[in-house]
Amino acid sequence: MEAKRSWKGPESHYLIRMEELSKTKMDDYNQEQPHYQFVKPTQIWTRKWKQAEDSANDTIFGYYGLSFAVYAFPIIAIAIIGLLLLDLKAGYQRSRSARSTPSKSNFFSNPLVVNTTLGILSSIEILIAFLFIVFLAWTYYSRIYTDFKKLMPYKSLKLNTWQLKYHRIATRFGLLAEACMALLLLPILRGLAVFRILGIQFEASVRYHTWIGTAMILFATIHGASTLLVWGVSHHIEDEIWKWQKTGRIYLAGEIALVVGLVIWVTSLPQIRRRKFEIFYYTHHLYAVFLVLFLFHVGDRHFYTVFPGIFLFSLDKLIRIIQSSPKTCMVSARIFPGRALELILPKDPGMKYNPTSVIFLKIPTISHLQWHSFSIISSSRADDHILSVIIKCEGWWTNSLYDLIHAELDKTADKRKGIPIAIEGPYGPASLDFLRYDTLLLVAGGSGITPFLSILAEADSATNKSRFPSRIQLVYVIKKAQDFCLLHPISHLLLNQSTEKFHLNLKLFVTQETQAEVGIRELLNEFFKVRTLQVNSMCSNYAAYGPESPSWMAAITGFCSITFLIFVICFNHIIIPSGKRSKMAKEKTPSWVVDLLLIAAFVLALAFSASVAAILRWRRLRKGIPQISHREIQPLDLSSAEARNALEDHEVHFGGRPNFKDIFGKLHDESDGSNIGVLVCGPESMKESVAFACQQESECFKASGKRTESCFTFHTLNFTL
């Protein structure tokens, strides 16, 4: 094929069959091919990188060792350093006693944009998103500009100039999909969570995973559909679509990966995820197939740029599997009106956690595969041997749990069986800075009350008054009055039996019922009737121990990364002949053999690291579940003068929703220049309403940064993923 100049670009094989290029032109193509273009779309970097690769190929590390060191290890190192810092921060926070004061950082945490479509966005989130979009736009423009300068029509493809330009524009979206892929898995890490360094918890960062995943699928779909279109126009689609060649990009792998990605994305839409959770849960595990096919499609050189997220996610998952073994056994359960349960689970006294922490539960009797997250409602400060969760039974899994507990309750004590349960976590904030305010305003909707129960339990058990607010106002919005039963764990606080620690004021809103002359007293009498199940706890010899320390996980991460590098170097030197390895390094064409070696090295590194983690874990465990004295539920004394006075402070409203503007305004007037923390957990519409009200009332700083009046600082929590 005759052409005045070769088309230089990693996607040129979409348009030109490699066998049609002469050896001279093929060498020229490979020599100037700009790899990893979304990271370094400059000619200077391309030349420097080529020199570095040539130098590395003459050493034992090869280009694969260089690629890992430059593109993968820095992110892994950040995760390791972050884990060490979290461990140091946790020790520092334990030594602190005073409450923090408002600072200019409130500007970055408070909502700047409140929108039904976009949700609630803070200033820092908008800034990071803007910089990422600018980065993608600059990368895309720089590559398209270079492509158009080198654009030459090819007679064999029978495409005109407009069609060729369209193809180059569209296929460059593959690079944008790679950029999103590099970040896709980082927000959903739990034990190795990079976002915890920034104070963002797993349940909050999941939405970043959703945004990035949607962008990736959009870019990949444009990339794949446009490639198929060009193949069809040039009448090469039958030749290219089924191709699985030994070298070069494997087109069929990319096509299957795109289909798998679309299936994962469609089944994760809210309309399916909320109504058919099992479909969402199981199809999401196709990510393993997607990642392997992605590797075969892009080749190992491009794969190293997205490898850090895959590495950390895989290691994180293995550590979580080890940490959730062995199973423990449920101690007891309480059944409330309105199909709500409280599970009491055994834990080791050394397992500590902060308020708003979550755990993941798996009950093999119901499902051997499904894990579900729940907020812990107890305090590790008050309860050394147990932790508790409250579950509102609304889906298939939770209703199955309710039926299981109810069936055991109907049996006699000698016939009751133990209920084994696997516990993963807890995962929670590294500090209590978000609670160190003069006043707390807690706004909850439905099951969103559960994180706040742990806050109230922690404040009630605190011996140092200066660590927690002296005043807490709880706004609780429910659809039906029977959901009031979820407040059972704090019933003694509603009666103001801990006035020496803090003052609690409840504003209850029942939106879908209308009742006259019904107050807190009547609701307490009607919906705080509880049935308790004591189960056989001998089905397991172990209590819950929780995750290992961040320093321990940092050491395992470092060990796994070094082991992977050793394996990948050894495999390439032992399995691939020296002459063939030199040729592959020179031509820089992807090979599925090298891809398989990368997978094998990664799997072995994970296996070695998991073995070390399992050995250390089992050496830590101690057999035996401690004897737990079951606390009897004391009947509420509503007749005392103290109880009557306390109940008069609480409000009950039927048939309406709260007016947050009035609530904020009244609290603003009563606080008199104090520091007010606003925490909200519930439906998105409620969060937006609270965020908007907070946005209107949080102008508490002048240009000088000095506080002039009561300052509201907004925090949002999630109780569902």
XYZ file of C-alpha atoms in Angstrom:
721
model
C 0.000 0.000 0.000
C 1.411 3.365 -1.003
C 1.305 6.348 1.299
C 3.539 9.381 1.674
C 3.626 9.093 5.480
C 2.512 6.487 7.960
C -0.356 7.191 10.301
C 1.134 7.378 13.785
C -1.317 6.498 16.558
C -2.224 3.493 18.746
C -5.581 3.027 17.015
C -4.245 2.957 13.453
C -4.717 -0.791 13.313
C -8.471 -0.130 13.265
C -8.021 1.323 9.775
C -4.964 -0.434 8.347
C -4.265 -4.116 8.317
C -0.846 -4.656 9.825
C 0.218 -7.092 7.142
C -0.255 -4.345 4.528
C 2.461 -2.216 6.087
C 6.009 -2.688 4.982
C 8.636 -3.532 7.572
C 10.094 -0.040 7.293
C 6.780 1.634 7.852
C 5.941 -0.785 10.665
C 9.157 0.087 12.491
C 8.430 3.797 11.991
C 4.916 3.300 13.352
C 6.107 1.522 16.477
C 8.974 3.909 17.079
C 6.795 6.988 17.313
C 3.653 5.401 18.727
C 2.586 7.595 21.699
C 1.647 5.081 24.401
C -0.550 5.956 27.414
C -1.723 9.083 25.684
C -4.304 10.100 28.230
C -1.489 10.409 30.795
C 1.145 12.089 28.664
C -0.186 13.565 25.404
C 2.995 15.492 24.617
C 5.789 14.806 22.144
C 8.451 15.586 24.775
C 7.149 12.872 27.065
C 6.885 10.435 24.150
C 10.569 10.854 23.308
C 11.672 10.654 26.961
C 9.538 7.589 27.549
C 10.970 5.816 24.500
C 14.488 6.424 25.773
C 13.550 5.144 29.228
C 11.967 2.000 27.758
C 15.016 1.295 25.615
C 17.240 1.609 28.663
C 14.960 -0.581 30.795
C 14.836 -3.324 28.147
C 18.583 -3.804 28.588
C 18.103 -4.500 32.308
C 16.384 -7.258 34.266
C 13.327 -5.058 34.869
C 12.319 -4.637 31.227
C 9.614 -2.273 30.055
C 7.070 -4.059 32.269
C 9.047 -3.270 35.434
C 9.413 0.343 34.321
C 5.708 0.640 33.501
C 4.748 -0.765 36.903
C 7.158 1.547 38.732
C 6.041 4.693 36.874
C 2.296 4.181 36.411
C 1.116 1.694 39.034
C 3.297 1.950 42.107
C 2.842 5.707 42.850
C -0.890 5.215 43.478
C -0.184 2.099 45.534
C 2.416 4.051 47.515
C -0.133 6.800 48.202
C -2.503 4.150 49.589
C 0.258 2.730 51.805
C 1.243 6.154 53.134
C -2.427 7.031 53.638
C -2.988 3.908 55.749
C 0.001 4.765 57.933
C -1.291 8.317 58.378
C -4.734 7.015 59.323
C -3.177 4.862 62.022
C -1.272 7.836 63.383
C -4.365 10.025 63.199
C -6.439 7.476 65.102
C -3.910 7.505 67.950
C -3.847 11.293 67.941
C -7.637 11.541 68.035
C -7.811 9.226 71.036
C -5.574 11.632 72.947
C -7.659 14.707 72.092
C -10.374 15.913 74.398
C -11.466 19.367 73.275
C -14.018 20.117 70.602
C -12.850 21.602 67.355
C -13.876 25.084 66.303
C -15.211 26.220 62.949
C -12.650 27.015 60.312
C -12.502 28.132 56.750
C -12.717 24.469 55.716
C -16.460 24.737 56.295
C -16.583 26.547 52.976
C -15.383 23.376 51.278
C -17.671 20.962 53.158
C -20.925 22.917 53.002
C -23.153 22.483 49.923
C -22.508 24.876 47.068
C -24.884 23.296 44.526
C -28.200 21.699 45.492
C -29.872 20.216 42.454
C -32.316 17.355 41.900
C -30.302 15.988 38.981
C -26.763 16.536 40.290
C -27.562 16.086 43.963
C -25.623 17.912 46.673
C -22.160 19.088 45.673
C -19.615 20.842 47.851
C -17.039 23.314 46.621
C -14.189 20.824 46.715
C -16.209 18.235 44.772
C -17.026 20.772 42.062
C -13.375 21.855 41.890
C -12.056 18.294 41.513
C -14.712 17.411 38.921
C -13.897 20.557 36.955
C -10.159 19.810 36.945
C -10.797 16.223 35.827
C -13.035 17.374 32.973
C -10.430 19.950 31.902
C -7.778 17.232 31.979
C -9.886 14.959 29.764
C -10.686 17.781 27.359
C -7.037 18.816 27.046
C -5.922 15.214 26.501
C -8.609 14.641 23.887
C -7.918 17.878 22.030
C -4.151 17.362 21.938
C -4.512 13.884 20.441
C -7.122 14.943 17.880
C -4.997 17.923 16.854
C -2.025 15.622 16.217
C -4.208 13.087 14.361
C -5.649 15.683 12.015
C -2.184 16.967 11.140
C -1.191 13.434 10.085
C -4.519 12.458 8.539
C -4.149 10.705 5.166
C -6.982 8.929 3.278
C -6.489 5.243 2.384
C -7.903 3.928 -0.841
C -8.284 0.387 0.473
C -10.746 1.574 3.144
C -12.818 3.587 0.678
C -13.435 6.345 3.227
C -13.517 10.019 2.405
C -11.794 12.666 4.508
C -14.891 13.498 6.592
C -15.399 9.846 7.478
C -11.744 9.446 8.432
C -11.897 12.510 10.670
C -15.053 11.231 12.310
C -13.389 7.903 12.985
C -10.353 9.524 14.573
C -12.562 11.748 16.737
C -14.726 8.865 17.857
C -12.032 6.269 18.501
C -10.095 8.684 20.708
C -12.937 8.208 23.191
C -11.249 4.909 24.009
C -8.493 6.879 25.725
C -11.084 8.744 27.814
C -12.623 5.414 28.808
C -9.163 4.311 29.983
C -8.805 7.464 32.081
C -12.117 6.738 33.804
C -11.153 3.091 34.207
C -8.018 4.139 36.093
C -10.202 5.788 38.778
C -13.251 3.524 38.667
C -12.425 1.126 41.510
C -10.741 3.535 43.931
C -14.004 4.930 45.456
C -15.317 1.473 46.428
C -12.319 0.317 48.443
C -13.164 -0.434 52.072
C -10.172 -1.589 54.100
C -7.637 0.011 51.751
C -9.836 3.025 51.103
C -7.803 5.832 49.546
C -10.694 8.267 50.048
C -10.535 7.821 53.842
C -7.413 9.969 53.742
C -9.725 12.833 52.740
C -12.312 11.920 55.387
C -14.716 10.416 52.830
C -16.227 7.094 53.875
C -16.972 4.139 51.627
C -20.745 4.574 51.672
C -20.354 8.231 50.643
C -17.754 7.667 47.913
C -19.877 5.072 46.107
C -21.525 7.860 44.131
C -18.132 8.794 42.649
C -17.878 5.213 41.416
C -21.311 5.618 39.825
C -20.375 8.864 38.067
C -17.048 7.561 36.782
C -18.602 4.271 35.668
C -21.308 6.061 33.702
C -18.723 8.262 31.978
C -16.559 5.236 31.167
C -19.447 3.322 29.595
C -20.432 6.385 27.569
C -16.915 6.859 26.184
C -16.443 3.128 25.555
C -19.775 2.856 23.732
C -18.902 5.745 21.408
C -15.481 4.194 20.857
C -16.837 0.719 20.050
C -19.865 1.800 18.027
C -17.795 4.143 15.876
C -15.228 1.437 15.174
C -17.974 -0.945 14.037
C -19.436 1.822 11.885
C -16.142 2.409 10.083
C -15.650 -1.316 9.580
C -19.120 -1.494 8.086
C -18.600 1.471 5.754
C -15.272 0.055 4.549
C -16.763 -3.474 4.198
C -14.227 -4.959 6.610
C -16.626 -5.745 9.453
C -16.819 -9.480 8.717
C -13.023 -9.743 8.661
C -12.349 -7.681 11.794
C -15.221 -8.350 14.192
C -14.272 -11.981 14.963
C -10.489 -11.480 14.975
C -8.502 -12.884 17.920
C -4.937 -12.429 16.718
C -1.796 -13.401 18.651
C -0.297 -9.912 18.480
C -1.940 -6.524 18.315
C -5.204 -5.477 19.895
C -7.778 -8.242 20.206
C -10.926 -6.725 18.767
C -13.263 -9.530 19.832
C -12.163 -9.117 23.475
C -12.998 -5.410 23.298
C -16.431 -6.118 21.812
C -17.309 -8.670 24.504
C -15.945 -6.362 27.242
C -18.202 -3.567 25.990
C -21.257 -5.836 26.077
C -20.393 -7.014 29.603
C -19.861 -3.415 30.729
C -23.236 -2.371 29.332
C -24.950 -5.260 31.157
C -23.307 -4.219 34.435
C -24.273 -0.575 33.908
C -27.898 -1.232 32.940
C -28.530 -3.561 35.905
C -27.037 -0.964 38.271
C -29.589 1.702 37.347
C -31.681 2.767 40.377
C -34.865 1.398 38.827
C -33.358 -2.111 38.807
C -30.997 -1.914 41.780
C -33.740 -0.893 44.226
C -36.444 -3.242 42.975
C -34.346 -6.246 41.928
C -31.274 -6.045 44.118
C -30.274 -9.657 43.435
C -29.988 -8.962 39.687
C -27.788 -5.935 40.378
C -25.695 -7.819 42.928
C -24.898 -10.871 40.824
C -24.366 -9.126 37.474
C -21.931 -6.727 39.144
C -19.635 -9.697 39.755
C -19.071 -9.846 36.005
C -16.423 -7.194 36.626
C -13.800 -9.987 36.679
C -14.729 -10.989 33.116
C -14.745 -7.350 32.043
C -11.257 -6.667 33.440
C -9.673 -9.729 31.810
C -11.196 -8.891 28.429
C -10.148 -5.268 28.864
C -6.542 -6.430 29.349
C -6.643 -8.580 26.206
C -8.067 -5.664 24.230
C -5.699 -2.867 25.273
C -2.543 -4.879 25.970
C -0.259 -4.894 28.989
C 1.331 -1.496 28.282
C -1.959 0.373 28.530
C -3.146 -1.916 31.319
C -0.489 -0.701 33.766
C -2.120 2.732 33.814
C -5.368 1.267 35.175
C -3.639 -1.435 37.234
C -3.411 0.454 40.596
C -7.179 0.460 41.107
C -7.462 -3.204 40.104
C -4.541 -4.138 42.355
C -5.904 -2.347 45.425
C -9.474 -3.546 44.825
C -8.462 -7.213 44.454
C -6.212 -7.145 47.512
C -8.874 -5.295 49.494
C -11.455 -7.927 48.606
C -9.160 -10.803 49.590
C -8.345 -9.181 52.933
C -12.056 -8.652 53.569
C -12.777 -12.330 52.860
C -10.085 -13.360 55.330
C -11.274 -10.829 57.892
C -14.879 -12.074 57.749
C -13.759 -15.608 58.632
C -14.485 -17.477 60.761
C -18.194 -16.936 61.221
C -19.622 -15.969 64.563
C -23.037 -16.631 66.046
C -25.941 -14.337 66.839
C -26.402 -13.798 70.582
C -29.985 -12.560 70.611
C -32.535 -10.636 68.613
C -35.410 -8.285 69.306
C -38.550 -8.008 67.226
C -40.294 -4.640 67.088
C -43.687 -3.696 65.659
C -43.619 -2.854 61.973
C -41.305 -5.734 60.937
C -38.134 -4.294 62.448
C -35.332 -6.308 64.065
C -32.420 -5.623 66.350
C -29.564 -8.139 66.141
C -27.110 -8.442 69.028
C -23.770 -9.902 67.927
C -20.654 -10.888 69.924
C -17.424 -8.954 69.468
C -13.933 -9.015 70.870
C -13.283 -6.305 73.493
C -10.363 -5.081 71.410
C -12.584 -4.181 68.450
C -13.247 -0.440 68.591
C -15.183 1.724 66.164
C -16.477 5.256 65.892
C -20.141 6.325 65.619
C -21.822 5.996 62.182
C -19.687 2.925 61.381
C -21.210 0.223 59.188
C -20.764 -3.536 59.012
C -21.579 -6.030 56.264
C -23.505 -9.146 57.220
C -23.857 -12.499 55.484
C -26.190 -15.146 56.868
C -25.516 -18.481 55.092
C -28.923 -19.792 56.132
C -30.436 -17.184 53.796
C -27.734 -16.795 51.130
C -24.119 -17.944 50.832
C -23.202 -15.051 48.545
C -25.090 -11.912 49.526
C -23.616 -9.307 51.869
C -25.722 -6.407 53.151
C -24.539 -3.284 54.953
C -26.073 -1.950 58.173
C -25.234 0.898 60.522
C -24.085 -0.056 64.002
C -26.337 1.462 66.653
C -24.266 0.595 69.726
C -21.130 2.169 71.182
C -17.881 0.248 71.571
C -17.165 2.531 74.518
C -20.219 1.278 76.401
C -20.376 -2.339 75.169
C -17.110 -4.295 75.191
C -18.575 -7.645 74.161
C -21.527 -6.901 71.861
C -22.527 -4.743 68.931
C -26.044 -4.140 67.670
C -27.750 -3.296 64.391
C -31.373 -2.445 63.629
C -32.891 -3.713 60.394
C -36.102 -2.519 58.774
C -37.360 -5.548 56.839
C -38.427 -4.369 53.382
C -36.637 -6.541 50.785
C -36.297 -10.247 50.065
C -33.164 -10.764 52.171
C -34.351 -8.784 55.194
C -37.827 -10.345 55.068
C -36.206 -13.794 54.975
C -34.216 -12.819 58.074
C -37.393 -11.651 59.810
C -39.134 -14.936 59.030
C -36.096 -16.872 60.282
C -36.027 -14.994 63.588
C -39.776 -15.262 63.982
C -39.671 -19.023 63.342
C -37.009 -19.470 66.042
C -39.052 -17.364 68.444
C -42.002 -19.741 68.108
C -39.836 -22.718 69.149
C -39.145 -23.790 72.694
C -35.757 -22.828 74.134
C -34.317 -26.373 73.882
C -35.140 -26.634 70.160
C -33.733 -23.304 69.065
C -30.708 -23.523 66.807
C -27.827 -21.130 66.567
C -27.807 -18.701 63.658
C -24.295 -18.418 62.144
C -23.409 -15.060 60.713
C -20.348 -13.661 58.936
C -19.335 -10.099 59.805
C -17.167 -7.822 57.701
C -16.058 -4.528 59.106
C -16.771 -2.254 60.821
C -15.842 0.633 58.544
C -16.243 4.137 59.830
C -14.725 7.595 60.189
C -11.162 7.834 61.423
C -12.024 10.668 63.829
C -14.923 12.296 65.649
C -14.292 15.780 64.255
C -17.728 15.820 62.659
C -19.282 15.521 66.134
C -17.253 18.212 67.911
C -19.775 21.026 67.797
C -21.527 23.061 70.440
C -24.884 21.914 69.051
C -25.878 19.036 66.782
C -28.903 19.020 64.469
C -29.654 15.462 63.358
C -32.174 15.036 60.533
C -33.256 11.477 59.732
C -35.825 9.886 57.470
C -37.059 6.313 57.979
C -34.185 3.844 58.345
C -31.797 6.779 58.146
C -32.125 7.061 61.923
C -29.706 4.159 62.483
C -26.387 6.082 62.174
C -27.685 8.662 64.637
C -28.509 6.018 67.227
C -24.793 5.235 67.462
C -23.996 8.941 67.870
C -26.461 9.230 70.744
C -25.174 6.008 72.317
C -21.594 7.297 72.110
C -22.524 10.672 73.593
C -24.459 8.959 76.381
C -21.485 6.774 77.297
C -18.851 9.516 77.063
C -17.071 10.398 80.291
C -15.519 13.572 78.859
C -18.290 16.098 78.281
C -16.101 18.378 76.182
C -15.818 15.782 73.409
C -19.522 15.934 72.505
C -22.210 18.603 72.063
C -24.148 19.775 75.057
C -27.324 20.053 72.996
C -28.703 17.704 70.331
C -31.878 18.272 68.347
C -33.248 15.263 66.470
C -35.696 15.748 63.587
C -37.148 12.366 62.648
C -39.448 11.990 59.624
C -41.373 8.732 59.124
C -44.254 7.635 56.920
C -46.207 5.675 59.521
C -46.315 5.875 63.301
C -45.177 2.261 63.697
C -41.696 3.241 62.454
C -41.313 5.135 65.739
C -40.203 1.781 67.181
C -36.734 2.325 65.673
C -36.104 4.837 68.475
C -36.356 2.092 71.091
C -32.579 1.975 71.822
C -32.659 5.640 72.937
C -35.923 5.495 74.858
C -34.137 6.347 78.127
C -32.688 9.461 76.474
C -36.142 10.563 75.384
C -37.104 10.531 79.048
C -34.106 12.779 79.725
C -32.446 10.423 82.155
C -28.969 11.683 81.222
C -29.429 15.408 81.630
C -25.954 15.826 83.128
C -24.366 14.960 79.744
C -26.468 16.575 77.047
C -29.987 17.719 76.311
C -31.946 15.860 73.627
C -34.951 17.377 71.893
C -37.045 15.318 69.443
C -39.236 16.650 66.655
C -41.200 13.745 65.135
C -43.042 14.078 61.816
C -45.454 11.342 60.638
C -46.214 12.221 57.022
C -48.816 9.661 55.903
C -51.054 9.466 58.956
C -53.318 11.941 60.703
C -54.106 11.474 64.384
C -55.376 13.948 66.916
C -54.087 14.341 70.465
C -51.361 11.707 70.099
C -48.038 12.535 71.695
C -44.759 10.853 72.547
C -46.315 9.149 75.587
C -48.949 7.363 73.506
C -46.409 6.327 70.874
C -44.085 4.934 73.539
C -46.876 2.841 75.027
C -48.045 1.490 71.660
C -44.904 0.863 69.616
C -42.240 0.020 72.189
C -43.569 -3.489 72.794
C -40.623 -5.790 72.121
C -40.233 -9.579 71.863
C -36.760 -10.918 72.631
C -35.206 -14.092 71.203
C -32.308 -15.744 73.029
C -30.553 -18.091 70.589
C -27.920 -20.771 70.981
C -24.560 -19.066 70.563
C -22.576 -22.323 70.420
C -22.661 -22.571 66.608
C -19.308 -20.768 66.537
C -16.255 -20.502 68.763
C -15.314 -16.999 67.693
C -16.547 -13.475 68.239
C -16.197 -10.687 65.684
C -12.677 -9.253 65.627
C -13.010 -6.570 62.987
C -10.422 -5.519 60.396
C -6.707 -5.364 61.058
C -4.962 -2.095 61.816
C -4.167 0.272 58.914
C -0.431 -0.280 59.480
C -0.916 -4.033 59.121
C -2.804 -3.546 55.845
C -0.127 -1.147 54.586
C 2.507 -3.838 55.172
C 0.464 -6.449 53.285
C -0.054 -4.006 50.398
C 3.670 -3.349 50.125
C 4.451 -7.063 50.289
C 1.939 -7.855 47.533
C 3.255 -5.144 45.198
C 6.863 -6.326 45.546
C 5.813 -9.958 45.071
C 3.923 -9.070 41.889
C 6.915 -7.233 40.433
C 9.190 -10.199 41.161
C 6.783 -12.672 39.547
C 6.163 -10.609 36.428
C 9.904 -10.138 35.861
C 10.647 -13.834 36.406
C 7.861 -15.016 34.110
C 8.912 -12.738 31.267
C 12.552 -13.863 31.516
C 11.856 -17.573 31.978
C 8.912 -18.255 29.667
C 9.519 -15.830 26.784
C 12.743 -16.516 24.827
C 15.310 -13.722 24.862
C 15.149 -13.093 21.109
C 11.371 -12.946 21.037
C 11.315 -10.736 24.130
C 13.687 -8.248 22.474
C 11.587 -8.219 19.321
C 8.365 -7.628 21.269
C 10.001 -4.827 23.242
C 11.196 -3.174 20.062
C 7.937 -3.465 18.111
C 5.767 -2.557 21.140
C 2.806 -4.586 19.847
C 0.453 -6.156 22.407
C 0.594 -9.934 22.876
C -1.919 -12.126 24.646
C 0.959 -14.302 25.895
C 2.362 -11.348 27.853
C -1.162 -10.581 29.067
C -1.487 -14.116 30.444
C 1.851 -13.796 32.213
C 0.666 -10.562 33.830
C -2.511 -12.289 35.047
C -0.530 -15.266 36.382
C 1.904 -13.001 38.247
C -0.967 -11.024 39.737
C -2.866 -14.126 40.867
C 0.232 -15.639 42.489
C 1.071 -12.359 44.241
C -2.461 -12.199 45.630
C -2.282 -15.851 46.712
C 1.017 -15.334 48.572
C -0.247 -12.163 50.232
C -3.536 -13.801 51.201
C -1.644 -16.716 52.755
C 0.465 -14.377 54.869
C -2.622 -12.384 55.883
C -4.538 -15.549 56.814
C -1.675 -16.884 58.955
C -1.352 -13.611 60.838
C -5.119 -13.410 61.238
C -5.515 -16.876 62.730
C -2.654 -16.280 65.139
C -4.566 -13.286 66.457
C -7.889 -15.053 66.994
C -8.840 -16.480 70.357
C -11.375 -19.234 70.679
C -14.476 -18.767 72.722
C -17.381 -16.356 72.784
C -17.456 -14.527 76.132
C -20.388 -15.044 78.409
C -22.727 -12.164 77.751
C -25.261 -11.207 80.352
C -28.503 -10.476 78.549
C -29.820 -7.134 79.621
C -33.482 -7.227 80.383
C -35.561 -4.471 78.868
C -36.831 -2.370 81.717
C -40.375 -1.040 81.403
C -40.510 2.692 80.851
C -41.631 4.747 83.790
C -43.802 7.418 82.190
C -45.525 8.481 85.398
C -42.614 10.189 87.135
C -42.410 13.972 87.190
C -39.051 13.882 85.433
C -40.479 11.785 82.586
C -43.531 14.018 82.215
C -41.369 17.135 82.008
C -39.042 15.492 79.498
C -41.896 14.361 77.239
C -43.277 17.887 77.125
C -40.062 19.047 75.406
C -40.628 16.720 72.460
C -42.938 17.474 69.530
C -45.110 15.202 67.373
C -46.579 16.361 64.048
C -48.958 14.263 61.934
C -49.793 14.719 58.283
C -47.028 17.095 57.292
C -43.346 17.483 56.518
C -40.868 19.607 58.452
C -40.226 23.192 57.427
C -36.450 23.207 57.575
C -36.228 26.945 57.036
C -38.157 27.522 60.245
C -36.192 24.844 62.117
C -32.866 26.342 61.069
C -34.047 29.863 61.812
C -35.224 28.984 65.303
C -32.056 27.048 66.083
C -30.000 29.932 64.729
C -31.700 32.373 67.121
C -31.397 30.062 70.121
C -27.728 29.150 69.557
C -26.400 32.702 69.846
C -23.208 32.428 67.800
C -22.409 28.809 68.567
C -20.924 26.192 66.272
C -23.725 23.958 64.880
C -23.168 20.670 63.085
C -25.918 19.486 60.719
C -26.044 15.771 59.915
C -28.689 14.373 57.584
C -29.432 10.773 56.599
C -32.460 9.788 54.567
C -34.023 10.070 51.118
C -32.277 12.274 48.569
C -35.161 14.757 48.499
C -34.808 15.274 52.251
C -31.040 15.726 51.972
C -31.540 18.355 49.293
C -34.073 20.238 51.411
C -31.748 20.253 54.423
C -28.751 21.202 52.265
C -30.647 24.130 50.770
C -31.701 25.375 54.218
C -28.144 24.980 55.485
C -26.875 26.815 52.427
C -29.101 29.781 53.259
C -28.090 29.910 56.921
C -24.370 29.081 56.768
C -23.020 32.538 55.831
C -21.126 32.698 59.091
C -17.785 34.063 57.914
C -16.730 37.464 56.749
C -13.959 37.949 54.247
C -11.517 38.081 57.149
C -12.531 34.580 58.184
C -13.857 35.626 61.614
C -17.119 34.094 62.705
C -19.878 36.647 63.161
C -22.909 34.513 64.042
C -24.108 30.922 64.452
C -22.346 28.707 61.934
C -23.994 25.660 60.325
C -21.685 22.955 58.946
C -23.332 20.369 56.714
C -22.594 16.614 56.682
C -24.526 13.954 54.792
C -24.601 10.259 55.687
C -25.796 7.266 53.701
C -27.517 4.204 55.112
C -28.003 2.451 51.763
C -25.527 1.799 48.954
